[in-house]
XYZ file of C-alpha atoms in Angstrom:
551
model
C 48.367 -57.039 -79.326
C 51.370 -59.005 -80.091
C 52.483 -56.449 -82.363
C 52.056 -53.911 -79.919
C 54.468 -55.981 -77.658
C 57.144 -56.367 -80.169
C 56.171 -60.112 -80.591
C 56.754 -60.233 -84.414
C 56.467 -64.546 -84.532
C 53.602 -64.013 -82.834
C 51.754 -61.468 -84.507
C 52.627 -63.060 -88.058
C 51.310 -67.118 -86.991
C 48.023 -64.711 -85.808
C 48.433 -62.876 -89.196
C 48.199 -65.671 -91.328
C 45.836 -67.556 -89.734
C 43.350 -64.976 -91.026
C 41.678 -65.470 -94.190
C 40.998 -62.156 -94.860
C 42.624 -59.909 -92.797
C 41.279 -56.182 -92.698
C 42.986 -52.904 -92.769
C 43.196 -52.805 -89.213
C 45.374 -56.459 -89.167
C 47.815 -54.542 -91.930
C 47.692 -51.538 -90.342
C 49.055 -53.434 -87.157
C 51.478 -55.451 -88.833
C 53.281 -52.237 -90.970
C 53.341 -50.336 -87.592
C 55.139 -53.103 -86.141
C 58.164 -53.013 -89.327
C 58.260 -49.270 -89.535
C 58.362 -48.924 -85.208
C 61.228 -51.539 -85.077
C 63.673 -50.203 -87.767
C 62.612 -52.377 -90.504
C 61.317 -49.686 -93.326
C 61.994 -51.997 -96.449
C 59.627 -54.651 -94.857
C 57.031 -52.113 -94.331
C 56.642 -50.774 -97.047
C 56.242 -54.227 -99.053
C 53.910 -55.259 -96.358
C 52.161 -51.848 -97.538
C 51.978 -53.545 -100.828
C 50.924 -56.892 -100.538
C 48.015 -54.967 -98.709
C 47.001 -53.347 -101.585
C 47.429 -56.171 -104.237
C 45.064 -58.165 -101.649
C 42.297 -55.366 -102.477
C 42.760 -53.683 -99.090
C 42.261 -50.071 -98.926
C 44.467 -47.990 -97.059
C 43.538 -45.706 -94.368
C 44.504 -42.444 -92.348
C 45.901 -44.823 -89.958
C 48.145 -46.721 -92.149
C 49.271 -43.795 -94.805
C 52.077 -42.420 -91.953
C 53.064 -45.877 -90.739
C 54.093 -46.372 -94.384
C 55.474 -42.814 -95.043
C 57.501 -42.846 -92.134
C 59.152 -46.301 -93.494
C 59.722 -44.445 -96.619
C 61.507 -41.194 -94.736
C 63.148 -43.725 -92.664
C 64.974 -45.552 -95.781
C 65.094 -42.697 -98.119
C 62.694 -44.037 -100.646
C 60.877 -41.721 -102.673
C 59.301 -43.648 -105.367
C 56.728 -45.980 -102.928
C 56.651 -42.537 -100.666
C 55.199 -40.734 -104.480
C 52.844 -43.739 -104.553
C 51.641 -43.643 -100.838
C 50.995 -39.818 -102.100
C 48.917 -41.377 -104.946
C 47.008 -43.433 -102.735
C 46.656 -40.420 -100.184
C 44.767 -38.348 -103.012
C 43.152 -41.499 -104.115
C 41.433 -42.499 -100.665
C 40.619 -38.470 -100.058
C 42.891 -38.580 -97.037
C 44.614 -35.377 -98.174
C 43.132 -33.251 -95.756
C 44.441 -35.426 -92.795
C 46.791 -33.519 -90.275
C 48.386 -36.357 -89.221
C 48.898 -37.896 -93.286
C 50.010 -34.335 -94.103
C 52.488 -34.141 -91.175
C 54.286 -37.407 -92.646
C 53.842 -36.662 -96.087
C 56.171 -33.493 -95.222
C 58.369 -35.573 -93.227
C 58.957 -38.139 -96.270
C 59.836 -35.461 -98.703
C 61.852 -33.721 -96.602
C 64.242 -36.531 -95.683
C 64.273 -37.764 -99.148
C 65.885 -34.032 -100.474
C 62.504 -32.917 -102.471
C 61.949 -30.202 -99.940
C 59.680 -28.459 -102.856
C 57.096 -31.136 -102.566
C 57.019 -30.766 -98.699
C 56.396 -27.107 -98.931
C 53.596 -27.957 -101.397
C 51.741 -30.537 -99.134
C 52.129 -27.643 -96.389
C 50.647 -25.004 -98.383
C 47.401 -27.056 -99.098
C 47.120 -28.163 -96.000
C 43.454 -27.179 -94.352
C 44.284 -27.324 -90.918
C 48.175 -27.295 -89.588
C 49.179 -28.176 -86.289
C 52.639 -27.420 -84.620
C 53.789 -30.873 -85.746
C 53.210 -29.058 -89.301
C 55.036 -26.448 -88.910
C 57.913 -28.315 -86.766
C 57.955 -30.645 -89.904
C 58.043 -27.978 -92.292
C 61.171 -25.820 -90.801
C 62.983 -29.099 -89.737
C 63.022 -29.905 -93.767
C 64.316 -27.055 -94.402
C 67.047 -27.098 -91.868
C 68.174 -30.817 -93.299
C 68.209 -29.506 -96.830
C 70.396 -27.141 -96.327
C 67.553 -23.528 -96.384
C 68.561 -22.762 -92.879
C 67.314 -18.762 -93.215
C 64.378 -20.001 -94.685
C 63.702 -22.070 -91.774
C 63.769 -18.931 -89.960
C 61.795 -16.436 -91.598
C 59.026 -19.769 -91.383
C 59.347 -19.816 -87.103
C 58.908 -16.091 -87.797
C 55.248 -16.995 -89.910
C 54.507 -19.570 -87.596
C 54.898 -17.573 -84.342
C 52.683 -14.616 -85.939
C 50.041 -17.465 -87.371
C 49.714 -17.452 -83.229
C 51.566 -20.897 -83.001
C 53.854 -21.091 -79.921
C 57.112 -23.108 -80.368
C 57.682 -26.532 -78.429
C 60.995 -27.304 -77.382
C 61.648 -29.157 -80.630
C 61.155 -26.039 -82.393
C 63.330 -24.046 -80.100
C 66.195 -27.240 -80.731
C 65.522 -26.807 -84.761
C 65.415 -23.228 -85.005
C 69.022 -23.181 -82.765
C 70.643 -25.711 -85.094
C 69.731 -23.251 -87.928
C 71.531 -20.332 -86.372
C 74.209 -22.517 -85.709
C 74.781 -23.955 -88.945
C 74.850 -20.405 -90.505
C 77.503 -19.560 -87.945
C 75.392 -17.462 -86.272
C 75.509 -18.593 -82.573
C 75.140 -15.285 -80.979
C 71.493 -15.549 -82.506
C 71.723 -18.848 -81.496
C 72.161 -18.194 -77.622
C 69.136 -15.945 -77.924
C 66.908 -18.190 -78.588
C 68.534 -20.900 -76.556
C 67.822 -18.276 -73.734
C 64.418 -18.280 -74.259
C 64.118 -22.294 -73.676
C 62.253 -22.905 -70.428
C 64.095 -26.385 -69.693
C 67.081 -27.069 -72.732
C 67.583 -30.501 -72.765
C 70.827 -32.665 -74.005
C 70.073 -31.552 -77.475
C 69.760 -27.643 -77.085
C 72.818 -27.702 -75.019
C 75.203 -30.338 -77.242
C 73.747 -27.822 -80.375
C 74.733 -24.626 -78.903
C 78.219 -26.088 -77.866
C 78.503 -27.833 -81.584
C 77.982 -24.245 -82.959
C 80.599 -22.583 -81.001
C 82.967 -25.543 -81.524
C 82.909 -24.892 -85.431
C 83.125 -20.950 -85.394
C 86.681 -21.633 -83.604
C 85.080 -19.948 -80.504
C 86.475 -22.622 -77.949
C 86.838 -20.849 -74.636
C 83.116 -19.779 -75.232
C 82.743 -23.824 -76.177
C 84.227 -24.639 -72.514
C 82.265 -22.275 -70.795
C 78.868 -23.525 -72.202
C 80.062 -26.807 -71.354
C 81.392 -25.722 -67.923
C 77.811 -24.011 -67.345
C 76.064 -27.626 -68.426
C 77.495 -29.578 -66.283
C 76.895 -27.465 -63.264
C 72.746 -28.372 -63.957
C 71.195 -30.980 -61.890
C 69.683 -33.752 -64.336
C 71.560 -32.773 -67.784
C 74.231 -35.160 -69.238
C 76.618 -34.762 -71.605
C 76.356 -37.261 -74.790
C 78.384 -38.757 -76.705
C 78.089 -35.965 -79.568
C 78.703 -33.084 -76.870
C 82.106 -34.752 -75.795
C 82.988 -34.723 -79.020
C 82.784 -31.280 -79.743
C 83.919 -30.195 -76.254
C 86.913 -32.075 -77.298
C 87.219 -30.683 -80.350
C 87.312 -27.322 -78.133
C 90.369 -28.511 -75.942
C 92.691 -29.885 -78.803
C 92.006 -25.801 -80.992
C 92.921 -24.329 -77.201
C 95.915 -26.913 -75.968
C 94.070 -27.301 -72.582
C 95.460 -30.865 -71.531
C 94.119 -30.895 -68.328
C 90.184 -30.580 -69.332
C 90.754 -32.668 -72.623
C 91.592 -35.817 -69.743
C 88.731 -34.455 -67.421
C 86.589 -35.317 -70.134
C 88.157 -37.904 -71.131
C 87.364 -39.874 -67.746
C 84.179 -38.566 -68.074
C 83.318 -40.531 -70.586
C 84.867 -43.882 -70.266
C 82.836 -43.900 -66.589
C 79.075 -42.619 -68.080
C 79.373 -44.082 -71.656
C 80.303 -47.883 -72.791
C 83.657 -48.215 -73.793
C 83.656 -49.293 -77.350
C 80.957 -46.437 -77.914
C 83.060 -43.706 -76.291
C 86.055 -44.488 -78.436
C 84.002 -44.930 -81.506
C 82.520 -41.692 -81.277
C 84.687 -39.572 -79.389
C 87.806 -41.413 -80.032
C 88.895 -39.194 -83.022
C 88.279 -36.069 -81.230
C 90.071 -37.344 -77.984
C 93.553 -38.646 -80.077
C 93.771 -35.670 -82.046
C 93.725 -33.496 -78.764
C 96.589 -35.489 -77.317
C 98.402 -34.948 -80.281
C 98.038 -31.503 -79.967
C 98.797 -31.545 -76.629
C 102.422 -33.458 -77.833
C 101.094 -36.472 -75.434
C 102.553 -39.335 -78.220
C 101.654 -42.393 -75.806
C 98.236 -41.537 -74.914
C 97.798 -40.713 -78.411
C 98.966 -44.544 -79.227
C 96.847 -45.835 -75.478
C 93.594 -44.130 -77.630
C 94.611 -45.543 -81.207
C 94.971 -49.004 -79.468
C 91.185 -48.932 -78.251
C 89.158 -47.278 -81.505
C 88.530 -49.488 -84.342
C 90.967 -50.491 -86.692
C 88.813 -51.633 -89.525
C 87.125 -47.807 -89.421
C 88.801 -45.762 -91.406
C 87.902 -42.564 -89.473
C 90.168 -44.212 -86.752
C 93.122 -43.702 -89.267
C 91.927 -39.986 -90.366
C 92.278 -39.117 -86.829
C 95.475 -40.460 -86.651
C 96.672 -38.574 -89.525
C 95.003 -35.723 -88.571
C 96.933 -35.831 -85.094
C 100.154 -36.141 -87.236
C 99.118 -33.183 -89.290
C 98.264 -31.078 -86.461
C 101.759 -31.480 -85.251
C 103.366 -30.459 -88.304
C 105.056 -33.870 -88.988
C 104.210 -34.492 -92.532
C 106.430 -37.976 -92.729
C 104.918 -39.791 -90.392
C 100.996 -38.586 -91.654
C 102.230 -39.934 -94.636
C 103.665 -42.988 -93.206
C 100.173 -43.413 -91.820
C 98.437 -43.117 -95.042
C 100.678 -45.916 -96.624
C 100.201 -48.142 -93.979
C 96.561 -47.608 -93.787
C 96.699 -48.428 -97.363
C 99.079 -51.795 -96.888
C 96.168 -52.629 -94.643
C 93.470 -52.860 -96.886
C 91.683 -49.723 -95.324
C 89.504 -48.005 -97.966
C 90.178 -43.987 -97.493
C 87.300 -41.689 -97.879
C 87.709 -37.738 -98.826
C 88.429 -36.987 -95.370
C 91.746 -39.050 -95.837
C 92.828 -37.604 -98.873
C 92.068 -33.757 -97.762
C 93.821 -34.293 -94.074
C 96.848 -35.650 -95.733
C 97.621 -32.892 -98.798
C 98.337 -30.272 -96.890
C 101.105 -31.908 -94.934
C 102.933 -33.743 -97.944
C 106.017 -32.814 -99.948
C 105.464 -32.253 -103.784
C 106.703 -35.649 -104.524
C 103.849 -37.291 -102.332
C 101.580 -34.594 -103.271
C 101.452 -35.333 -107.176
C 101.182 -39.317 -106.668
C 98.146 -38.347 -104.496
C 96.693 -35.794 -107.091
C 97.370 -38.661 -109.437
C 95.451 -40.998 -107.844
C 92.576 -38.626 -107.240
C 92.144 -38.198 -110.900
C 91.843 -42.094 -111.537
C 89.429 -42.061 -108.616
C 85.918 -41.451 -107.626
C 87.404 -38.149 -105.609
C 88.538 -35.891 -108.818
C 85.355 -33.901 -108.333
C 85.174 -33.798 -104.252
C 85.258 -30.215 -103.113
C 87.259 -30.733 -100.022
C 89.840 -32.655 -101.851
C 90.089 -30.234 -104.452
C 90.527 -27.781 -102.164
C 93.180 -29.332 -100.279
C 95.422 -30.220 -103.221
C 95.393 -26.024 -104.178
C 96.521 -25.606 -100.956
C 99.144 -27.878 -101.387
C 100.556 -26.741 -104.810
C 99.915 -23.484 -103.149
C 102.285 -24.059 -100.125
C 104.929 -25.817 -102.721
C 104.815 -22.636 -104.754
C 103.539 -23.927 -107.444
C 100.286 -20.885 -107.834
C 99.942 -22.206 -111.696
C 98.839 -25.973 -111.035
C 96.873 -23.973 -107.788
C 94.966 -21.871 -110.358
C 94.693 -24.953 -112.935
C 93.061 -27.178 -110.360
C 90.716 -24.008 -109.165
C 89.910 -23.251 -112.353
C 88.211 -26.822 -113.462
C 86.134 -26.931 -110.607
C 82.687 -27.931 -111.576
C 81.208 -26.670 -108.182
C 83.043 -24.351 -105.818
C 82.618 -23.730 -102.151
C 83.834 -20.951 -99.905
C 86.600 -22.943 -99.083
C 87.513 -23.080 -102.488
C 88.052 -19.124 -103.113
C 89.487 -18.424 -99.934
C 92.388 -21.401 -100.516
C 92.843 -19.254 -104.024
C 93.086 -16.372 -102.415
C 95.233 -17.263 -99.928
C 97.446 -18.939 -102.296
C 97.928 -15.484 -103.929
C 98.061 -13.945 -100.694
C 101.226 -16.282 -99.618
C 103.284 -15.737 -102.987
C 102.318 -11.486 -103.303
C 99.571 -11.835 -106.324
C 97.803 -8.911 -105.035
C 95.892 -8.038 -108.084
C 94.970 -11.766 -108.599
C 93.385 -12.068 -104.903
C 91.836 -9.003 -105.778
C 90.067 -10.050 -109.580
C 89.462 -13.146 -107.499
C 87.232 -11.588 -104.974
C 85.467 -9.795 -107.513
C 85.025 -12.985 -109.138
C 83.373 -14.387 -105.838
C 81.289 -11.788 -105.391
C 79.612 -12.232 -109.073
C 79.314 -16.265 -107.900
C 76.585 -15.147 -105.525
C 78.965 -16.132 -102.256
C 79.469 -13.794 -100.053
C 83.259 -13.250 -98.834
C 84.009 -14.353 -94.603
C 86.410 -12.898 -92.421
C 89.387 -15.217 -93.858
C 88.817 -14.412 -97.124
C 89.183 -10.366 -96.254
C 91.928 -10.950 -94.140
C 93.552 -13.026 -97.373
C 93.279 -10.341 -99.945
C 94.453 -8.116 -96.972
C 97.648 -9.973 -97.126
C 97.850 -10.146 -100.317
C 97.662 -6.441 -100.901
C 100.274 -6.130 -98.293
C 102.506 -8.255 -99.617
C 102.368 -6.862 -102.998
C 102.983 -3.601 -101.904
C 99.205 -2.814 -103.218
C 98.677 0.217 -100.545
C 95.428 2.012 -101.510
C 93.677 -0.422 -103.222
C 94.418 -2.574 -99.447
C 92.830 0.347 -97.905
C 89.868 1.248 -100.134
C 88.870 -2.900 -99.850
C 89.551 -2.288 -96.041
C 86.923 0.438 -96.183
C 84.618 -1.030 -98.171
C 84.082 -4.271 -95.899
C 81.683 -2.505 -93.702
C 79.845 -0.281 -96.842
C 79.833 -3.184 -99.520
C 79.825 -6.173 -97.441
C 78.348 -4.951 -94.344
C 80.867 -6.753 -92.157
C 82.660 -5.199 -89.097
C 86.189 -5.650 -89.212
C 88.180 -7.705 -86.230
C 91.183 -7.431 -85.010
C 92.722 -9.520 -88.194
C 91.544 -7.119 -90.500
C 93.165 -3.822 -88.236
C 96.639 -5.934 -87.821
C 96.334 -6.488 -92.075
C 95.711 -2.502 -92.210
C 98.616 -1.861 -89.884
C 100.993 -4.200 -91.655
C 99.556 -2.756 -95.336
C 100.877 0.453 -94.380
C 103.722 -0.266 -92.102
C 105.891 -2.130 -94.428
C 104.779 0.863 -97.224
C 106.803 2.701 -94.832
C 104.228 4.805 -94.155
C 104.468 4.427 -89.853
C 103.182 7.971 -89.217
C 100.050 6.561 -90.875
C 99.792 3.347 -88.867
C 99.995 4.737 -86.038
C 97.017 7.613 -86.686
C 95.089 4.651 -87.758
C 95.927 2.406 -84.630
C 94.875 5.924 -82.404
C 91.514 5.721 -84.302
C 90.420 2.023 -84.220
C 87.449 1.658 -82.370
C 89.267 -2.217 -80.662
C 92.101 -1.591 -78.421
C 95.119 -2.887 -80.358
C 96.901 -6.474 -79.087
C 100.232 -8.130 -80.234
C 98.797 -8.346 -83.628
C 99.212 -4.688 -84.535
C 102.156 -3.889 -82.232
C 103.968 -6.679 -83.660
C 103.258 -5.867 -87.269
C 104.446 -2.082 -86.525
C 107.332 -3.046 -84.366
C 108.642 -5.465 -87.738
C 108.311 -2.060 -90.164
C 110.157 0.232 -87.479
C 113.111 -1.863 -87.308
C 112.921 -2.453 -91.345
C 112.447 1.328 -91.686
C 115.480 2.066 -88.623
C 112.517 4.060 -87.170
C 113.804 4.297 -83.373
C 110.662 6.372 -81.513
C 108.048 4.087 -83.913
C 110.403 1.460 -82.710
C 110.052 2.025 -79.341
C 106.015 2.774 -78.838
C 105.721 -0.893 -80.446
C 108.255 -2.575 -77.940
C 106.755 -0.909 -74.971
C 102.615 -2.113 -76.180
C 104.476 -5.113 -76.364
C 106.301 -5.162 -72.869
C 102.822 -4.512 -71.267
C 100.665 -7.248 -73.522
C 103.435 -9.259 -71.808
C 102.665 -8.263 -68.704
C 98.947 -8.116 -68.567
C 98.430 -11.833 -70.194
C 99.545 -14.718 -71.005
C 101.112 -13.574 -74.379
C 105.013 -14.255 -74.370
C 107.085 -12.608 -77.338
C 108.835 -14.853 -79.793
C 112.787 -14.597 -80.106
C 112.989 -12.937 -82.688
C 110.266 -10.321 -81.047
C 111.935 -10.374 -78.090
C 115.399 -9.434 -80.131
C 114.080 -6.411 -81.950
C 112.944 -4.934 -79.050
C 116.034 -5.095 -76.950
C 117.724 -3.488 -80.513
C 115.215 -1.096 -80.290
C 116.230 -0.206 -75.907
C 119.900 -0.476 -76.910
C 119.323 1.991 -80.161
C 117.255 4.447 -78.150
C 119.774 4.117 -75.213
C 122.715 4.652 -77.801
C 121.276 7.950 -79.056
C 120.420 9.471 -75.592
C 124.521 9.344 -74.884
């Protein structure tokens, strides 16, 4: 009883007062650690049980396991296994269930799927367990083709199956999949909804992000968390939308405890400021998060990044250092890509001496910073001693080609990805795009162009048209560009114009000139687009040209 009401004093003067307390007593007293947070304590109360010739029951085995998820602890959870197959409990549901859940949270996803497969009976908890391990280690479309066997094994999903199964789709970048199944939940709750949003956030689709958001907040009874602000934040600092960044903002400082708001959503909130150019509220946020955290300081330097003011992200960094504030990879890979070579080499040296000289991100971020110095060679070097690569990785290499007109490298590099076993994104076609473009590499730009929707099987987008465009606009080859704009299947935007209008006035093509400036003219008209100067130059050259030769 006293266990049961959280009355741990109590329950342990009852506890010892018993000179030989049964399996029941234990089982009580474990249930008690493992309920309340306190894993390390269960599971040696799980031993002392045992030493004291106790024998464990179905009752006690997922107290136990749970602990063991709970704290990541593998070796008791392999014993509580033991002592599973020992007692005969292994054709428990409920033992099974958190024998899956241990191994699953401890990264030996193998050993779940093994439990599940000998299972004699499975319940949805067994199947929610199953695909929920999967989706933490990282198997996300295995997680899906197993809610495809569970559904025809005639189990229907619960909405924590709907919630897992959406996180998948959403991890693999998939969210149109994603709303699918979010439109078959009967009642989403906080966690379907913040998902979804999360999802669209990190595919760059932020008006879509705002809209879901939007949509959410017009429900009666659902309300947004601290996670969800985040990432609707996240939203309005990528679109430069002041207005609903401090909408939310108020938001949260009236539903959510102050500390906790700018703890979690802090980050997200100063780096939309500083997006937004709004310097004091950026310092009114910095003023309330935690100075001791050090993702307080990322987000600082991030803000500085975003503006493009390298100096004072570095000036950050130092005094983050002078401090005493430990950086973490996030740091060191928000700060590279704004620093000048100088910085950028004491930081690279550092990273070698440190515990970061095989971090992915960081790795990545210092080729993109030799990259954007110029320096392709070091780029390359660093690429090339990568132990592990992610996609990041090749398209940074690629790009780095891209930007200094290595077409054939970007090329032997996407090869080269391909044989890795990743498969190449939109960036990293757009990259070798450029690349090809810039080094003048016409057909082999086209024939890759082609071959993005036969190899690959990937549509291109706009991005990929306005590379196509550019490839064989500065080629001089406008005739061509435009027979290719006539037959794309997206109705061309600024992108393509723009790219076309650059060749004609490179190539003194006047009537090429002019069909560019007037697409351009109406874009203008018909949204919010507003041409640059030097835009805006070249097409009055192009009026004044074409009014020259009508005299």
């Amino acid at each position: 009883m006293y266990a049961d009401c959280d009355d741990l004093a109590s329950a342990h003067i009852l506890f010892d007062r018993l000179s030989q307390p049964n399996v029941f007593a234990w089982t009580a007293i474990t249930a008690f650690y493992s309920r309340n947070g306190m894993p390390d304590e269960c599971i040696q109360m799980y031993g002392e049980m045992k030493s004291k010739g106790v024998s464990p029951d179905n009752y006690v085995f997922p107290k136990v396991l749970r602990a063991c998820a709970k704290s990541s602890h593998i070796k008791p959870g392999i014993q509580v296994h033991k002592d599973v197959i020992t007692c005969g409990a292994e054709s428990n549901v409920q033992v099974c269930n958190a024998l899956m859940d241990m191994y699953s949270k401890c990264g030996d996803v193998e050993s779940a799927r093994w439990v599940f497969d000998r299972m004699v009976e499975r319940d949805l908890l067994s199947w929610n367990s199953m695909i929920s391990g999967y989706v933490c280690n990282g198997f996300l479309m295995l997680a899906v083709n197993f809610f495809d066997s569970m559904r025809l094994e005639g189990f229907e999903p619960d909405l924590v199956t709907w919630n897992t199964v959406l996180d998948a789709y959403c991890r693999m970048g998939q969210c149109d999949k994603a709303w699918k199944i979010f439109e078959q939940i009967n009642e989403p709750n906080i966690i379907s909804w913040t998902t979804l949003i999360s999802g669209y956030s990190r595919i760059g689709k932020h008006k879509v992000t705002l809209g879901i958001f939007r949509n959410m907040m017009s429900r009666a009874g659902v309300y947004a968390d601290l996670d969800c602000l985040s990432s609707v934040l996240v939203s309005c600092r990528h679109l430069g939308v002041l207005i609903h960044g401090r909408e939310i903002h108020a938001y949260g400082i009236k539903t959510e405890a102050e500390f906790a708001f700018y703890k979690s959503a802090g980050p997200a909130l100063l780096t939309m400021y500083a997006r937004c150019w709004r310097i004091q509220d950026v310092r009114n946020v910095f003023d309330l998060m935690d100075k001791s955290d050090v993702v307080t300081w990322n987000a600082m330097i991030l803000g500085f990044a975003d503006l493009g003011i390298g100096h004072l992200a570095l000036e950050c960094f130092r005094k983050m250092q002078s401090v005493g504030i430990q950086n973490d990879q996030t740091t060191i890979s928000t700060v590279l890509p704004v620093c000048d070579l100088k910085s950028g080499k004491q930081i690279h040296a550092y990273v070698k001496k440190s515990s970061f000289s095989s971090v992915i991100p960081v790795l990545n971020a210092l080729i993109h910073m030799y990259s954007k110095h110029g320096y392709i060679e070091t780029a390359y070097s660093v690429f090339s001693n990568m132990v592990g690569r992610d996609l990041v990785s090749w398209n940074t290499m690629i790009s780095g080609f891209g930007m200094h007109g290595f077409g054939q490298a970007a090329l032997h590099l996407l090869q080269e990805m391909n044989h890795s076993g990743l498969s190449p994104n939109s960036f990293t076609f757009t990259s070798v795009l450029s690349a090809c473009s810039h080094s003048g590499l016409v057909d082999e730009g086209l024939e890759l162009f082609y071959r993005m929707t036969v190899a690959f099987g990937f549509n291109p987008g706009m991005e990929h048209f306005a590379c196509a465009v550019d490839l064989l606009a500065r080629a001089g080859r406008l005739e061509d560009a435009v027979g290719f704009i006539k037959r794309m299947p997206l109705e061309p935007d600024k992108r393509i114009w723009g790219a076309l209008l650059a060749a004609s006035r490179a190539y003194q093509n006047i009537s090429i000139g002019m069909l560019a400036s007037e697409h351009l003219i109406v874009e203008s008209w018909l949204s919010t687009y507003k041409p640059s100067a030097s835009t805006t130059t070249t097409i009055w050259f192009f009026f004044l040209l074409y009014h020259h030769t009508q005299q």
